[in-house]
PDB file of C-alpha atoms in Angstrom:
ATOM      1  CA  MET A   1     -54.964  11.986  28.602  1.00 91.00           C
ATOM      2  CA  LYS A   2     -55.290  15.725  29.298  1.00 96.00           C
ATOM      3  CA  VAL A   3     -52.265  17.781  29.390  1.00 97.00           C
ATOM      4  CA  ALA A   4     -52.129  21.468  30.415  1.00 98.00           C
ATOM      5  CA  PHE A   5     -49.591  24.228  29.761  1.00 98.00           C
ATOM      6  CA  ALA A   6     -49.212  27.473  31.509  1.00 97.00           C
ATOM      7  CA  THR A   7     -48.780  29.978  28.855  1.00 97.00           C
ATOM      8  CA  GLN A   8     -48.706  33.803  28.126  1.00 95.00           C
ATOM      9  CA  ASP A   9     -48.826  33.478  24.386  1.00 96.00           C
ATOM     10  CA  ASN A  10     -50.489  30.228  23.694  1.00 96.00           C
ATOM     11  CA  ILE A  11     -47.334  28.910  21.935  1.00 97.00           C
ATOM     12  CA  HIS A  12     -44.703  28.643  24.717  1.00 97.00           C
ATOM     13  CA  ILE A  13     -44.585  27.224  28.142  1.00 97.00           C
ATOM     14  CA  ASN A  14     -43.566  30.624  29.736  1.00 97.00           C
ATOM     15  CA  ALA A  15     -45.955  31.351  32.655  1.00 95.00           C
ATOM     16  CA  HIS A  16     -45.401  30.653  36.301  1.00 93.00           C
ATOM     17  CA  PHE A  17     -48.247  28.506  37.590  1.00 93.00           C
ATOM     18  CA  GLY A  18     -49.604  30.820  40.373  1.00 88.00           C
ATOM     19  CA  TRP A  19     -49.272  33.836  38.036  1.00 89.00           C
ATOM     20  CA  ALA A  20     -50.675  32.203  35.048  1.00 92.00           C
ATOM     21  CA  SER A  21     -53.665  34.019  33.676  1.00 92.00           C
ATOM     22  CA  LYS A  22     -54.022  31.427  30.777  1.00 95.00           C
ATOM     23  CA  ILE A  23     -53.632  27.524  30.791  1.00 97.00           C
ATOM     24  CA  ASP A  24     -54.135  25.773  27.474  1.00 98.00           C
ATOM     25  CA  VAL A  25     -55.528  22.255  27.677  1.00 98.00           C
ATOM     26  CA  TYR A  26     -54.817  19.446  25.009  1.00 98.00           C
ATOM     27  CA  ASP A  27     -56.240  15.946  24.748  1.00 96.00           C
ATOM     28  CA  LEU A  28     -53.113  13.610  23.923  1.00 94.00           C
ATOM     29  CA  THR A  29     -53.155  10.084  22.700  1.00 89.00           C
ATOM     30  CA  PRO A  30     -50.370   7.871  21.155  1.00 89.00           C
ATOM     31  CA  ASN A  31     -51.825   9.025  17.701  1.00 91.00           C
ATOM     32  CA  GLY A  32     -52.009  12.697  18.113  1.00 93.00           C
ATOM     33  CA  PHE A  33     -53.090  15.670  20.073  1.00 96.00           C
ATOM     34  CA  THR A  34     -56.122  17.906  19.912  1.00 97.00           C
ATOM     35  CA  PHE A  35     -56.622  21.454  21.594  1.00 98.00           C
ATOM     36  CA  LEU A  36     -59.409  21.338  23.898  1.00 97.00           C
ATOM     37  CA  GLU A  37     -59.584  24.864  25.622  1.00 97.00           C
ATOM     38  CA  THR A  38     -57.933  27.874  27.127  1.00 97.00           C
ATOM     39  CA  LEU A  39     -58.865  28.235  30.864  1.00 96.00           C
ATOM     40  CA  THR A  40     -58.391  31.917  31.804  1.00 94.00           C
ATOM     41  CA  PHE A  41     -57.954  33.430  35.309  1.00 90.00           C
ATOM     42  CA  GLY A  42     -58.464  36.920  36.403  1.00 81.00           C
ATOM     43  CA  GLY A  43     -57.665  38.875  39.434  1.00 69.00           C
ATOM     44  CA  THR A  44     -54.451  39.398  41.169  1.00 62.00           C
ATOM     45  CA  LEU A  45     -52.286  36.546  40.338  1.00 53.00           C
ATOM     46  CA  LYS A  46     -48.668  37.978  41.056  1.00 59.00           C
ATOM     47  CA  GLU A  47     -46.815  36.672  43.984  1.00 54.00           C
ATOM     48  CA  ASP A  48     -48.400  37.712  47.163  1.00 55.00           C
ATOM     49  CA  GLY A  49     -48.465  34.735  49.231  1.00 56.00           C
ATOM     50  CA  ASN A  50     -52.199  34.244  48.886  1.00 55.00           C
ATOM     51  CA  GLU A  51     -52.687  30.727  48.450  1.00 59.00           C
ATOM     52  CA  ASP A  52     -56.401  31.055  47.830  1.00 68.00           C
ATOM     53  CA  LYS A  53     -55.899  32.273  44.224  1.00 73.00           C
ATOM     54  CA  LEU A  54     -54.705  28.567  43.299  1.00 87.00           C
ATOM     55  CA  GLU A  55     -57.970  27.002  44.162  1.00 89.00           C
ATOM     56  CA  PRO A  56     -59.849  27.998  40.868  1.00 91.00           C
ATOM     57  CA  LYS A  57     -56.835  26.699  38.876  1.00 93.00           C
ATOM     58  CA  LEU A  58     -56.749  23.461  40.838  1.00 94.00           C
ATOM     59  CA  LYS A  59     -60.531  22.881  40.154  1.00 94.00           C
ATOM     60  CA  ALA A  60     -60.231  23.923  36.577  1.00 95.00           C
ATOM     61  CA  LEU A  61     -57.490  21.398  35.967  1.00 96.00           C
ATOM     62  CA  GLU A  62     -59.386  18.389  37.295  1.00 94.00           C
ATOM     63  CA  GLY A  63     -59.196  15.408  34.905  1.00 93.00           C
ATOM     64  CA  CYS A  64     -55.613  16.665  33.748  1.00 95.00           C
ATOM     65  CA  THR A  65     -52.808  14.259  34.021  1.00 93.00           C
ATOM     66  CA  ILE A  66     -49.818  16.725  33.524  1.00 95.00           C
ATOM     67  CA  VAL A  67     -49.536  20.535  33.830  1.00 97.00           C
ATOM     68  CA  TYR A  68     -46.299  22.103  32.233  1.00 98.00           C
ATOM     69  CA  VAL A  69     -45.155  25.302  33.817  1.00 97.00           C
ATOM     70  CA  ALA A  70     -42.217  27.616  33.373  1.00 96.00           C
ATOM     71  CA  ASP A  71     -42.033  27.749  37.333  1.00 95.00           C
ATOM     72  CA  ILE A  72     -44.075  26.687  40.451  1.00 94.00           C
ATOM     73  CA  GLY A  73     -43.937  27.161  43.928  1.00 91.00           C
ATOM     74  CA  GLY A  74     -43.728  24.158  46.374  1.00 92.00           C
ATOM     75  CA  SER A  75     -47.015  24.634  47.854  1.00 90.00           C
ATOM     76  CA  ALA A  76     -48.837  24.694  44.500  1.00 92.00           C
ATOM     77  CA  ALA A  77     -46.775  21.706  43.362  1.00 94.00           C
ATOM     78  CA  ALA A  78     -47.748  19.649  46.405  1.00 94.00           C
ATOM     79  CA  ARG A  79     -51.504  20.585  45.902  1.00 94.00           C
ATOM     80  CA  LEU A  80     -51.397  19.460  42.223  1.00 95.00           C
ATOM     81  CA  ILE A  81     -49.839  16.150  43.256  1.00 93.00           C
ATOM     82  CA  ASN A  82     -52.513  15.618  45.904  1.00 94.00           C
ATOM     83  CA  ARG A  83     -55.134  16.013  43.069  1.00 94.00           C
ATOM     84  CA  ARG A  84     -53.143  13.349  41.066  1.00 90.00           C
ATOM     85  CA  ILE A  85     -51.746  16.012  38.623  1.00 94.00           C
ATOM     86  CA  THR A  86     -47.914  15.815  37.944  1.00 93.00           C
ATOM     87  CA  PRO A  87     -46.398  19.342  37.617  1.00 96.00           C
ATOM     88  CA  MET A  88     -43.599  19.440  35.133  1.00 95.00           C
ATOM     89  CA  LYS A  89     -41.041  22.354  34.611  1.00 96.00           C
ATOM     90  CA  SER A  90     -40.169  23.386  31.137  1.00 95.00           C
ATOM     91  CA  ASP A  91     -36.525  23.563  30.299  1.00 94.00           C
ATOM     92  CA  SER A  92     -36.897  26.989  29.107  1.00 94.00           C
ATOM     93  CA  GLU A  93     -39.601  29.512  28.536  1.00 92.00           C
ATOM     94  CA  ASN A  94     -38.731  29.066  24.777  1.00 94.00           C
ATOM     95  CA  ASP A  95     -40.204  25.400  24.919  1.00 96.00           C
ATOM     96  CA  LYS A  96     -43.213  25.199  22.443  1.00 97.00           C
ATOM     97  CA  ILE A  97     -46.152  23.483  23.606  1.00 98.00           C
ATOM     98  CA  THR A  98     -46.466  21.565  20.363  1.00 97.00           C
ATOM     99  CA  ALA A  99     -42.918  20.447  20.665  1.00 97.00           C
ATOM    100  CA  ILE A 100     -43.629  18.964  24.122  1.00 96.00           C
ATOM    101  CA  LEU A 101     -46.811  17.198  22.954  1.00 97.00           C
ATOM    102  CA  ALA A 102     -45.097  15.776  20.014  1.00 95.00           C
ATOM    103  CA  GLN A 103     -42.400  14.229  22.521  1.00 93.00           C
ATOM    104  CA  LEU A 104     -45.105  12.978  24.824  1.00 93.00           C
ATOM    105  CA  MET A 105     -46.884  11.413  21.782  1.00 92.00           C
ATOM    106  CA  HIS A 106     -43.772   9.632  20.936  1.00 90.00           C
ATOM    107  CA  THR A 107     -43.156   8.558  24.435  1.00 89.00           C
ATOM    108  CA  LEU A 108     -46.627   6.989  24.556  1.00 88.00           C
ATOM    109  CA  GLN A 109     -45.796   5.104  21.475  1.00 87.00           C
ATOM    110  CA  GLY A 110     -42.917   3.758  22.959  1.00 85.00           C
ATOM    111  CA  SER A 111     -41.974   2.723  26.496  1.00 83.00           C
ATOM    112  CA  PRO A 112     -43.136   5.516  28.937  1.00 84.00           C
ATOM    113  CA  PRO A 113     -41.295   6.204  32.136  1.00 84.00           C
ATOM    114  CA  PRO A 114     -42.333   4.466  35.210  1.00 86.00           C
ATOM    115  CA  TRP A 115     -43.976   7.574  36.658  1.00 81.00           C
ATOM    116  CA  LEU A 116     -46.372   8.005  33.576  1.00 82.00           C
ATOM    117  CA  ARG A 117     -47.171   4.167  33.208  1.00 82.00           C
ATOM    118  CA  LYS A 118     -48.501   4.574  36.789  1.00 80.00           C
ATOM    119  CA  VAL A 119     -50.526   7.597  35.979  1.00 77.00           C
ATOM    120  CA  LEU A 120     -51.861   5.850  32.794  1.00 75.00           C
ATOM    121  CA  ARG A 121     -52.745   2.812  34.766  1.00 78.00           C
ATOM    122  CA  GLN A 122     -54.790   4.894  37.544  1.00 72.00           C
ATOM    123  CA  GLU A 123     -56.714   6.680  34.629  1.00 72.00           C
ATOM    124  CA  GLN A 124     -57.567   3.220  33.025  1.00 70.00           C
ATOM    125  CA  ALA A 125     -58.688   1.843  36.459  1.00 69.00           C
ATOM    126  CA  ALA A 126     -60.731   5.129  37.091  1.00 63.00           C
ATOM    127  CA  ASN A 127     -62.415   4.649  33.592  1.00 60.00           C
ATOM    128  CA  PHE A 128     -63.180   0.724  34.461  1.00 56.00           C
ATOM    129  CA  GLU A 129     -64.547   1.817  37.655  1.00 56.00           C
ATOM    130  CA  ASN A 130     -66.922   4.393  35.971  1.00 53.00           C
ATOM    131  CA  ALA A 131     -67.867   1.870  33.313  1.00 52.00           C
ATOM    132  CA  TYR A 132     -68.516  -0.906  36.031  1.00 49.00           C
ATOM    133  CA  THR A 133     -70.768   1.504  38.097  1.00 47.00           C
ATOM    134  CA  GLU A 134     -72.835   2.523  35.131  1.00 48.00           C
ATOM    135  CA  THR A 135     -73.158  -1.312  34.135  1.00 47.00           C
ATOM    136  CA  GLU A 136     -74.128  -2.098  37.851  1.00 48.00           C
ATOM    137  CA  GLU A 137     -76.717   0.582  37.715  1.00 47.00           C
ATOM    138  CA  GLU A 138     -78.201  -0.707  34.595  1.00 48.00           C
ATOM    139  CA  ILE A 139     -78.533  -4.178  35.910  1.00 47.00           C
ATOM    140  CA  LEU A 140     -80.309  -2.927  38.923  1.00 48.00           C
ATOM    141  CA  LEU A 141     -82.865  -1.198  36.909  1.00 47.00           C
TER     142      LEU A 141
END
């Protein structure tokens, strides 16, 4: 699954979602994690009531399961949830991205909490549907 982190320094989860100019994306499996990319956002990102600044972030995070943030507004959190992306607040701006990834990896190896099991089942169903559609198209040819 893909996990994203709002960050200022590519080490810590220390950026507010709406104000974040960088979001790091990782691929996480029960066996490890791999850095995929740093998404960058420009323009005026500080708090200003402009909800339009969120749209590029929401689009860029498609396919992510979780996004970790230092803080997030209610509207942005609701918009992420509507796109089946779970926003998670870090305990502290000193939380390291790699430490959270290691904790998640350990959780996946054991018994994930109900909300995460539900998300993983949805991802598996989507992957199955995509595979089925491709197979169905091949049969029709």
